[in-house]
Coordinates of C-alpha atoms in Angstrom, one line a residue:
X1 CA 61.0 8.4 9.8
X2 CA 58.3 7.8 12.3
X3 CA 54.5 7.1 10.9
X4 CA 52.0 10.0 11.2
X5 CA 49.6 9.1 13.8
X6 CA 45.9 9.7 13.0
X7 CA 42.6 9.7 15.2
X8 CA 39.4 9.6 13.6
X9 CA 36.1 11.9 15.7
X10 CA 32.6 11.2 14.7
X11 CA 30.6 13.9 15.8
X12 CA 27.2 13.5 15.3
X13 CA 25.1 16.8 15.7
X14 CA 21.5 17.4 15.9
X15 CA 21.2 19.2 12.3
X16 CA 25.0 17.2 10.2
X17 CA 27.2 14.2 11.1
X18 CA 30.9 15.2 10.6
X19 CA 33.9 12.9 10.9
X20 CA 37.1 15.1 11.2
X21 CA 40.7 13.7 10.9
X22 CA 43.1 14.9 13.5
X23 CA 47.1 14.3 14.0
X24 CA 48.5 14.0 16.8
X25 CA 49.2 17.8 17.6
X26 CA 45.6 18.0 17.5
X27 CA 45.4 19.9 13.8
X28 CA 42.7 18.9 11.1
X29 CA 44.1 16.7 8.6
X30 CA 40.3 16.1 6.8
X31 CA 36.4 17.0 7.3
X32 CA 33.3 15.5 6.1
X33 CA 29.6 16.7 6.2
X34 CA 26.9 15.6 5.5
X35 CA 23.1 17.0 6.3
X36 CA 20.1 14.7 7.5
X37 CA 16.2 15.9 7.7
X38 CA 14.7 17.3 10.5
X39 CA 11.3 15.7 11.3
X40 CA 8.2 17.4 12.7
X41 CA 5.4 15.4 13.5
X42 CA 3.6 18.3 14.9
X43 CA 3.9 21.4 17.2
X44 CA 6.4 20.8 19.9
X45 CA 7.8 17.2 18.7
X46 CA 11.1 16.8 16.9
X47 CA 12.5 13.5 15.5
X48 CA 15.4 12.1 13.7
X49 CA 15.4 8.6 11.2
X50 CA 18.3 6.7 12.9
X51 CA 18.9 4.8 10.0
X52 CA 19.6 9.0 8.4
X53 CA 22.0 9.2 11.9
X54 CA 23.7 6.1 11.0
X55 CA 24.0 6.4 7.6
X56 CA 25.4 10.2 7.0
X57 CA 27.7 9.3 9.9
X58 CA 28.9 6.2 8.6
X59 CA 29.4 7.6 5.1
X60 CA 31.1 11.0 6.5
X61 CA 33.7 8.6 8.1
X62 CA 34.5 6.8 4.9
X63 CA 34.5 9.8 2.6
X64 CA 37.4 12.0 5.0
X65 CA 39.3 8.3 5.3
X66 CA 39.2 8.5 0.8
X67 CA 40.1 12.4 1.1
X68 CA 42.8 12.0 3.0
X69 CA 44.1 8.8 1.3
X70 CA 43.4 6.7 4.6
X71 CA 42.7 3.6 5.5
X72 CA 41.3 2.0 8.9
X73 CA 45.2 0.9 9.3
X74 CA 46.2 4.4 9.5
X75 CA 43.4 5.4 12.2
X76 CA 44.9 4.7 16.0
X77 CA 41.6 5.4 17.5
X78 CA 37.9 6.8 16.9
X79 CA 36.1 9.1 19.3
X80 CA 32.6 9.3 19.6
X81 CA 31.0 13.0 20.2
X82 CA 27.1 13.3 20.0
X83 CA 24.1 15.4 20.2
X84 CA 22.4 14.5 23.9
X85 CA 19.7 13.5 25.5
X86 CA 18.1 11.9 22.0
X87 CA 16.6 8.8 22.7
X88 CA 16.8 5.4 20.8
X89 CA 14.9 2.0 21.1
X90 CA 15.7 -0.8 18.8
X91 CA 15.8 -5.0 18.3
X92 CA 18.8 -6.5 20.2
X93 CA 18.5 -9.5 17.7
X94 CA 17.8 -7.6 14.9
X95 CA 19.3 -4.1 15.1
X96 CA 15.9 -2.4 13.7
X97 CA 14.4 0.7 15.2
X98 CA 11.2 0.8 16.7
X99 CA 10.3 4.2 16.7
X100 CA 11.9 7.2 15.2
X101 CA 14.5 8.9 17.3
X102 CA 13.0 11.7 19.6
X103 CA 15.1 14.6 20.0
X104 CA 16.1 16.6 23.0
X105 CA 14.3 19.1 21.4
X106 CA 10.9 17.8 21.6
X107 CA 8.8 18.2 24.0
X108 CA 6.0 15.9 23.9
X109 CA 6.5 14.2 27.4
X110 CA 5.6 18.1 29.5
X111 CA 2.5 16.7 30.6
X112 CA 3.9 13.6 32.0
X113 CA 6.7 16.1 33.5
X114 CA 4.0 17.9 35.0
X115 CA 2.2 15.0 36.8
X116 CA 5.4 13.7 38.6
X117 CA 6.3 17.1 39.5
X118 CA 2.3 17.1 41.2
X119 CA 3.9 13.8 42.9
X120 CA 6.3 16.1 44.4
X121 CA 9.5 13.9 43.0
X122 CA 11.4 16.4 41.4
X123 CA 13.9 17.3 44.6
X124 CA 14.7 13.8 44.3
X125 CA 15.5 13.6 41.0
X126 CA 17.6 16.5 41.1
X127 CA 19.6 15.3 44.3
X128 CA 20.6 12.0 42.6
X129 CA 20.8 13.3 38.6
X130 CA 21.8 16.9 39.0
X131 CA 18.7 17.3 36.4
X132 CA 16.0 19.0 36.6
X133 CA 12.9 17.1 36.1
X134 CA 12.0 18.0 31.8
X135 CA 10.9 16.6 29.0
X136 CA 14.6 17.7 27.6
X137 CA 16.1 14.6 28.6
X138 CA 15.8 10.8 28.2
X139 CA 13.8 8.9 30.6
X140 CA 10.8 10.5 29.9
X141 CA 11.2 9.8 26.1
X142 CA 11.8 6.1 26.4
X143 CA 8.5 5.9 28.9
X144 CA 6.6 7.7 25.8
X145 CA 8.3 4.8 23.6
X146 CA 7.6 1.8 26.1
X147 CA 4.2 3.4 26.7
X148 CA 3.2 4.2 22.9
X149 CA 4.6 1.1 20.6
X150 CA 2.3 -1.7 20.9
X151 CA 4.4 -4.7 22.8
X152 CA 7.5 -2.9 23.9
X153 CA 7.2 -2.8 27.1
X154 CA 6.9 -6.5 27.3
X155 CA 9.6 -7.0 24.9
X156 CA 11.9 -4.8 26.9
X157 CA 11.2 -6.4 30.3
X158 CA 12.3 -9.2 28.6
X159 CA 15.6 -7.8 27.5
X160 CA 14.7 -8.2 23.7
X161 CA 15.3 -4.4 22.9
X162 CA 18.2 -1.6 23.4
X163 CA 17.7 2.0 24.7
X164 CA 20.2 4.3 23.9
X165 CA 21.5 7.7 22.9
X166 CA 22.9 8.8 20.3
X167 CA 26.7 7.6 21.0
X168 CA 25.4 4.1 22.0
X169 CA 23.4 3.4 18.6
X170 CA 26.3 4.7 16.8
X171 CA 28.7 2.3 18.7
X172 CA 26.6 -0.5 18.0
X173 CA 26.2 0.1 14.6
X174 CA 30.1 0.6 14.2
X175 CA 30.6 -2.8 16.0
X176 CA 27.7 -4.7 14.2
X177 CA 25.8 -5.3 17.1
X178 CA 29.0 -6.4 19.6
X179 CA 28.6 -3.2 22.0
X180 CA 26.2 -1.6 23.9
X181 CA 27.7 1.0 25.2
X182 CA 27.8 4.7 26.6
X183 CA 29.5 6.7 28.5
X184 CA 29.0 8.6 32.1
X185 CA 28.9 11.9 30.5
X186 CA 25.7 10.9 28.3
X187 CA 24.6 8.6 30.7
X188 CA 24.2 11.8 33.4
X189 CA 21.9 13.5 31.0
X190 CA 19.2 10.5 30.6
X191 CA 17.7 11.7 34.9
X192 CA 18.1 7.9 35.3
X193 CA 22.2 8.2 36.7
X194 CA 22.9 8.7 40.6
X195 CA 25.6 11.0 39.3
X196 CA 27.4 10.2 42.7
X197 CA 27.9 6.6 42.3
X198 CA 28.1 6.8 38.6
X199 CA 25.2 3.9 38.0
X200 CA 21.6 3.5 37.0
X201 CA 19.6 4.3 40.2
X202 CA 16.9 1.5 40.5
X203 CA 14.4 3.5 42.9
X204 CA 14.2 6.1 39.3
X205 CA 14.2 3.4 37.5
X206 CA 11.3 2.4 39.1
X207 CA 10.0 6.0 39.3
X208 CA 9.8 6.5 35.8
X209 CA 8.9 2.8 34.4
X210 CA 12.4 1.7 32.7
X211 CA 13.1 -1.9 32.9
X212 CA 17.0 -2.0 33.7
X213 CA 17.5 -4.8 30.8
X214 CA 17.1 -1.8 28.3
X215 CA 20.0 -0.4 29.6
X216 CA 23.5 0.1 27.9
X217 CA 26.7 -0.9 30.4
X218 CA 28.2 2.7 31.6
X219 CA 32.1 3.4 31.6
X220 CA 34.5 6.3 31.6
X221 CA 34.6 8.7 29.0
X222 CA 38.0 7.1 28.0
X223 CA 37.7 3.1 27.8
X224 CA 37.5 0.4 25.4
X225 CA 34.0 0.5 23.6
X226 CA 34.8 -2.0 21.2
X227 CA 36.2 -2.3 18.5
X228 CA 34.9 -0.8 14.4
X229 CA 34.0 -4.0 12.2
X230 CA 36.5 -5.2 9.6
X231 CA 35.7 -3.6 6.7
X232 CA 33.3 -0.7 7.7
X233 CA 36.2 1.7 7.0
X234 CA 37.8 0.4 4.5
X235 CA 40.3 -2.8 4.0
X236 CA 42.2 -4.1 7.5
X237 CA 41.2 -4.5 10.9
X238 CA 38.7 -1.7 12.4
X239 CA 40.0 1.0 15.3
X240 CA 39.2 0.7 18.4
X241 CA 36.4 3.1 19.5
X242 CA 38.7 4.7 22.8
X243 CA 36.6 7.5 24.0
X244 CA 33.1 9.0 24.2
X245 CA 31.4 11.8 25.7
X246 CA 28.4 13.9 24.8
X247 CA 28.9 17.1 22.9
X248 CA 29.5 19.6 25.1
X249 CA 31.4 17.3 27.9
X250 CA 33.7 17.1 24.8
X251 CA 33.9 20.6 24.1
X252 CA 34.8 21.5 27.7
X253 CA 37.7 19.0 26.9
X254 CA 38.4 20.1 23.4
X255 CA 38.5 23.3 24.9
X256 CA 41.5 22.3 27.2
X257 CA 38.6 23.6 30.5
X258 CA 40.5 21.2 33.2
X259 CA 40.2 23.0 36.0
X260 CA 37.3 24.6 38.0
X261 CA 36.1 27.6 37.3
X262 CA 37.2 27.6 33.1
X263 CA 33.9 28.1 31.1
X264 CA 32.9 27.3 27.6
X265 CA 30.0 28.5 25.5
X266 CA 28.9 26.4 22.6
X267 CA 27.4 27.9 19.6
X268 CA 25.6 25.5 17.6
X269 CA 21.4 24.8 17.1
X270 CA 21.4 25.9 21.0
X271 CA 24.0 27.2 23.1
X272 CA 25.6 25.2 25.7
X273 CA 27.8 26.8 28.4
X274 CA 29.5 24.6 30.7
X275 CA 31.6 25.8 34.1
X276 CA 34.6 23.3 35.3
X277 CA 33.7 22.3 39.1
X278 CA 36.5 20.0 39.9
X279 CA 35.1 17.0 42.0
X280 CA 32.3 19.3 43.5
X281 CA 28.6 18.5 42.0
X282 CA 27.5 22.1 43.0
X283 CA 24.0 22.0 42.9
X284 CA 22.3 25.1 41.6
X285 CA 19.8 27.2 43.2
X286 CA 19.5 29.6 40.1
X287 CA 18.0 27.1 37.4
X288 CA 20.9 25.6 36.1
X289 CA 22.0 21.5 36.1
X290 CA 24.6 19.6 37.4
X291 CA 26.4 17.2 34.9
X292 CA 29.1 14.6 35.0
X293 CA 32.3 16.4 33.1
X294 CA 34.2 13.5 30.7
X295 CA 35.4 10.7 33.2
X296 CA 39.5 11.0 31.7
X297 CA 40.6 7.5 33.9
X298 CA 38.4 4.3 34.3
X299 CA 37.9 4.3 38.7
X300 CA 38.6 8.3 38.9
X301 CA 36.5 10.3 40.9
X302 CA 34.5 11.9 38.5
X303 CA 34.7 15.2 38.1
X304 CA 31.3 17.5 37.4
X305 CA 30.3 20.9 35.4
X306 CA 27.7 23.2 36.1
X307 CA 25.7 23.4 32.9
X308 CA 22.9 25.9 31.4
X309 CA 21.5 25.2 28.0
X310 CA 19.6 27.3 25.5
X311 CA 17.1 26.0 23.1
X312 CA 17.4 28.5 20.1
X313 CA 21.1 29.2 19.7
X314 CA 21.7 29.4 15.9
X315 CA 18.7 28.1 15.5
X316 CA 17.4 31.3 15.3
X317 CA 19.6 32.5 12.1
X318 CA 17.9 29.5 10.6
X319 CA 14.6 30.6 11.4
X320 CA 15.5 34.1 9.7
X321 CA 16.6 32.2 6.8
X322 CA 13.9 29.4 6.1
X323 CA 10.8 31.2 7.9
X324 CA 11.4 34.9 7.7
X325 CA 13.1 34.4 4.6
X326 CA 15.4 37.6 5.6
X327 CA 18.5 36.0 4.0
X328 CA 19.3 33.4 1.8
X329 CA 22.2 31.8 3.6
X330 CA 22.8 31.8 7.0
X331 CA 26.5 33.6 6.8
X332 CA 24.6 37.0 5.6
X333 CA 22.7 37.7 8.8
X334 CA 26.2 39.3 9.9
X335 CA 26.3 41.8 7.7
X336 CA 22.4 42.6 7.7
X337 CA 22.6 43.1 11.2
X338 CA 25.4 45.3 11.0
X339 CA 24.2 47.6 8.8
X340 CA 22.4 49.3 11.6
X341 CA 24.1 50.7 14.5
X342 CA 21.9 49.3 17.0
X343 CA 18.3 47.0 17.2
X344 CA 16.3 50.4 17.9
X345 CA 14.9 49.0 21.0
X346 CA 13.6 45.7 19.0
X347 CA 14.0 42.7 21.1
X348 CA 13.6 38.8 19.6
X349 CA 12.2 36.0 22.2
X350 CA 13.3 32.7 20.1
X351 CA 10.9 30.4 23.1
X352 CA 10.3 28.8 19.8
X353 CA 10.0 25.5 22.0
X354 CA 9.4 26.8 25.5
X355 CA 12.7 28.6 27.3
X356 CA 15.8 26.7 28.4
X357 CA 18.0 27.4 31.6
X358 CA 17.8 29.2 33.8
X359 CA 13.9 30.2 33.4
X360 CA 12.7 26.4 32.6
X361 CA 9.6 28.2 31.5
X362 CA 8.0 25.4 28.5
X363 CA 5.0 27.1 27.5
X364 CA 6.9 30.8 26.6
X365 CA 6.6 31.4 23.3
X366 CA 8.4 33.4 20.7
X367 CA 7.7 37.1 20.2
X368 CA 9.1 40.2 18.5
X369 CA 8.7 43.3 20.6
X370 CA 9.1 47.0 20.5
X371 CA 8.4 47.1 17.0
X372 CA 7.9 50.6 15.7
X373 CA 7.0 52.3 12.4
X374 CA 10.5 52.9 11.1
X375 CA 11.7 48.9 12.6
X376 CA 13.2 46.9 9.4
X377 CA 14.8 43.4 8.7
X378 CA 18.1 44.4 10.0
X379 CA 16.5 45.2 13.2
X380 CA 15.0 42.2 13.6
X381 CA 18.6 40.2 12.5
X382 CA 19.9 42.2 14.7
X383 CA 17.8 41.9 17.8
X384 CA 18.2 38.1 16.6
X385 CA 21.6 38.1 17.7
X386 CA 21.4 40.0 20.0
X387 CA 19.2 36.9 21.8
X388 CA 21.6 34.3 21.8
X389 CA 24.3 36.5 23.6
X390 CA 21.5 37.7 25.9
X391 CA 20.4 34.2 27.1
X392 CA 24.4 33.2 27.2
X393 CA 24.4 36.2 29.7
X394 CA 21.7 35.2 31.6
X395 CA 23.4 31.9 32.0
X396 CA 26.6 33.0 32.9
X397 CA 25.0 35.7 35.6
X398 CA 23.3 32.2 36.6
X399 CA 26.5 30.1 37.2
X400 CA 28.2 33.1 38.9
X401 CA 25.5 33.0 41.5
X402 CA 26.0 29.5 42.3
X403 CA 29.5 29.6 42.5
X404 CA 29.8 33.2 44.4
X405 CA 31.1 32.1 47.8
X406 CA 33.9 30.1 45.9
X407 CA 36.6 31.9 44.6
X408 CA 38.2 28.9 42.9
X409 CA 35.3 28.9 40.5
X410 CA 35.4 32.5 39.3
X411 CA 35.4 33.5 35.5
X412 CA 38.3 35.4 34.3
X413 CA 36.8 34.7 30.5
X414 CA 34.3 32.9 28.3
X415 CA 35.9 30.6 25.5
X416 CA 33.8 29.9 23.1
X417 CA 33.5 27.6 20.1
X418 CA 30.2 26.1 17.5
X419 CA 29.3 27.6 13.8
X420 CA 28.2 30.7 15.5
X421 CA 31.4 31.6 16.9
X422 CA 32.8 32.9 14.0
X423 CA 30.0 35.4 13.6
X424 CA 32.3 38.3 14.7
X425 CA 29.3 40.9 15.8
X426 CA 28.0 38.6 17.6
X427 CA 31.3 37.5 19.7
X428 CA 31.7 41.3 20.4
X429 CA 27.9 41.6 21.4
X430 CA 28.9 38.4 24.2
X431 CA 32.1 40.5 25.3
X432 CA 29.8 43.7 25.7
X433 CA 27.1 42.2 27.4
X434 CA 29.1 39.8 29.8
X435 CA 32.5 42.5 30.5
X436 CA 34.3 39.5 30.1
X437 CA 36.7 38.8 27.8
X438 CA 35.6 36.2 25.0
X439 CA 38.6 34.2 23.5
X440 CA 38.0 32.5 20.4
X441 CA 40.5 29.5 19.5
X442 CA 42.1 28.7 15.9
X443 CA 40.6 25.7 16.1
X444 CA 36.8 26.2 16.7
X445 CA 36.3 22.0 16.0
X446 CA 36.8 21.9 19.7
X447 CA 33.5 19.1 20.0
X448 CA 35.5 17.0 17.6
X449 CA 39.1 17.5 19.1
X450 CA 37.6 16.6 22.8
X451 CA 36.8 13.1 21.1
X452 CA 39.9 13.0 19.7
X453 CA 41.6 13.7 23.0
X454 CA 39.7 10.8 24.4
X455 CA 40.6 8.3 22.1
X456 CA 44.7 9.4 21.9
X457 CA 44.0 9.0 26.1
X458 CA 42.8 5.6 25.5
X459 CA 45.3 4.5 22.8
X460 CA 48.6 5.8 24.2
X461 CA 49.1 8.8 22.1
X462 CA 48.8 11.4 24.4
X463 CA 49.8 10.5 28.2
X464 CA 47.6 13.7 29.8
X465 CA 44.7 16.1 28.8
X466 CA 47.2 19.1 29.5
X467 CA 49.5 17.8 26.8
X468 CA 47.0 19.8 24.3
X469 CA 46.5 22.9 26.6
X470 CA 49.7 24.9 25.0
X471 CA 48.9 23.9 21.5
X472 CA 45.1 25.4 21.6
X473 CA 46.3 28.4 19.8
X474 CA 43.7 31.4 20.3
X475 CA 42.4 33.3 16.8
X476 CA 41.2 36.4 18.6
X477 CA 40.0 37.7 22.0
X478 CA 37.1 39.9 21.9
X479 CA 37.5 42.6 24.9
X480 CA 34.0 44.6 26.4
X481 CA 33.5 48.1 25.3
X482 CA 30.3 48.6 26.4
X483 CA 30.1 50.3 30.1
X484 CA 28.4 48.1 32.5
X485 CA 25.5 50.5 32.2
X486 CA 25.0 49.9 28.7
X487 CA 24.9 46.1 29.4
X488 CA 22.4 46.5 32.3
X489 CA 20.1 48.5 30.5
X490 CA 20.0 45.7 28.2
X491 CA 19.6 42.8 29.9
X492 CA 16.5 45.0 32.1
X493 CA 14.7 45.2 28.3
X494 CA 15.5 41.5 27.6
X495 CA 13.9 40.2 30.9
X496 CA 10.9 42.5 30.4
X497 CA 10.5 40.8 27.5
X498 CA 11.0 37.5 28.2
X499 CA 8.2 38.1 31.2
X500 CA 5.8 39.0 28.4
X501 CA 6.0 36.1 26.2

């Protein structure tokens, strides 16, 4: 009888790490969860321990090996799948952090955004990164670090500390110091990767203050990263770590988006929609990114997504629960928000922390409109939801602008995956507001089962990505109902809206 074969996904998120088991026909054989605290310094800056990252990820890893009665034997390869962006800076000697992680969230660096963007350097940026130039992602988070920790920048120029995102700390950690690390779909998100040639670009490097010795050594989403330390998962020689990619590179994997012109739509803290564009790095003129898509072959030409993100996601279900205090947990803003036919004209701005794509607009802040005497809390849950699916439409309206004069990138239907997804009103709301069909798979661990994918790549069990296509069984398609007037009229109140805060 042949031997079960087992791959082992970290995914570490921006609220849980999570380590999920998966056979080799791509089902869940085990999960683990555990939470980690969210830490705000003040207005506007968001941070992580990365000892907590390390730690909850670590110990989610070894608790679904014990639940499923597994040992590091048993595991034929570990993905890596991580929130983006965050940026690290620790001891190469010693493995200590300097700093505290600073999330993609914050945005502390705007005013140093601003002043290059006076420089008039942004066009470059964007020509060699597919970025726009934002405190959002890396480079301008380790220059606050090199520029605010008293002797790093002269310990980093010479080559006595590590920068990395998320995936690289993890994989250093997991090989006790052996490996640093990433790979090109979280190195395209730091603005310091000529997304072309695939390598740090020393005239931004130069542009932004990063010595290169800080620098992890980039490969394909599918390579050898090294391999887990003996022990660190129990008895017997640790897996090799056989594919990374950043969370929503590996949910436009996980979500079997191969060719160009598949979109996903990730519902998690922020949404995340991604659109397949082949080898074509189509730069946007409607305020969305370019991004490397999970490099599948080591020497491939790399293949590219157009990408808009959304700061407040199901973030804002969270806010209801801890701020408002509208609900007690987050799985009852469904029904409160169904309990009323409509928001009554109530629209929620969550620009809790500025605006994402496409507006790019930092300083918006959040606002409840169109309140009127006989508005309630199921208004307001409702209009809540009705926000993320409104930005997701902006996005997508975005992405079809971009890619209008090229028919091989048009969107037959949105698939969609995160914790929010399963929130059926709100799924129907996408559908209405987009006239698109939104198809919801049985599997809605897609993040996890990219990373998966990458490591069965690297280790032999799978011989192409399409081998999981026909097995990505969908739960339910959610068809429009509303007439595209309907939709219209909504999305006019939403931008009015938005102009106002």
């Amino acid at each position: 009888m042949t031997q079960p074969t087992y791959l082992l996904a970290l995914d570490q998120g921006t609220s849980s790490s999570r380590a999920i088991v998966f056979n080799d026909h791509g089902h869940i054989v085990g999960m683990a969860q555990q939470e980690f605290p969210q830490i705000y310094p003040q207005p506007g800056w968001v941070e992580h321990d990365p000892l907590s990252l390390w730690h909850s990820q670590r110990d989610t890893a070894q608790k679904v090996l014990a639940q499923c009665n597994l040992t590091a034997a048993d595991i034929r390869g570990v993905g890596i799948t991580n929130q983006r962006e965050t940026t690290l800076l620790w001891n190469r000697q010693t493995g200590v952090p300097l700093h505290t992680a600073i999330v993609w969230q914050d945005r502390r660096t705007e005013a140093l955004c601003q002043q290059w963007r006076e420089q008039g350097v942004e066009p470059l940026i964007q020509q060699r990164t597919g970025l726009r130039l934002d405190a959002y992602f890396s480079a301008t988070k380790l220059r606050w670090l090199l520029d605010h920790i008293p002797g790093a920048r002269a310990q980093a120029q010479a080559g006595e500390l590590a920068f990395g995102t998320v995936d690289t700390w993890l994989i250093w950690q997991l090989t006790g110091g052996q490996s640093h690390r990433t790979d090109i779909s979280n190195a395209s998100r730091t603005l310091l990767l000529n997304i072309h040639t695939g390598q740090w670009d020393d005239e931004l490097l130069d542009l932004f203050g990063i010595p290169r010795a800080v620098l992890p050594e980039v490969h394909a989403s599918v390579a050898d990263f090294g391999r887990v330390q003996t022990g660190l998962l129990g008895p017997g020689l640790g897996p090799v770590i056989g594919g990374v990619a950043g969370d929503q590179q590996s949910a436009l994997l996980g979500q079997a988006c191969l060719q160009a012109g598949e979109v996903k739509n990730t519902y998690g803290t922020g949404c995340f929609m991604l659109m397949h564009t082949g080898h074509a790095a189509l730069q946007s003129h409607s305020g969305l990114i370019t991004t490397c898509a999970a490099q599948l072959q080591p020497n491939a030409a790399p293949e590219y997504a157009l990408e808009g993100s959304v700061f407040m996601g199901g973030a804002v279900v969270q806010w209801l629960r801890d701020g408002l205090k509208a609900i007690t947990h987050s799985s009852e803003v469904e029904a409160l928000a169904a309990s009323v036919n409509d928001s009554d004209g109530v629209v929620l701005v969550p620009a809790f922390a500025g605006l994402g794509a496409p507006y790019w607009l930092p300083h918006a802040r959040g606002s409840i409109q169109g309140l009127t005497r006989g508005s309630g809390v199921a208004h307001i849950a409702r209009a809540a939801l009705e926000s993320i699916a409104l930005q997701s439409t902006v996005l997508l309206h975005a992405m079809q602008k971009d890619a209008k004069h090229l028919p091989h990138l048009q969107v037959k239907a949105l698939r969609v995956d995160g914790g929010a997804c399963s929130n059926n009103l709100l799924m129907q709301m996408q559908a209405d507001l987009m006239g698109l069909p939104v198809v919801r798979p049985q599997t809605t661990e897609t993040t996890a089962l990219g990373a998966a994918l990458l490591a069965g790549l690297q280790q032999g069990v799978f011989s192409e990505p399409g081998e999981l296509r026909e097995r990505l069984a969908t739960e339910r398609v959610f068809e429009p109902q509303w007439s595209r007037d309907e939709a219209e009229a909504k999305l006019a109140a939403w931008a009015t809206a938005v102009q106002r805060s």
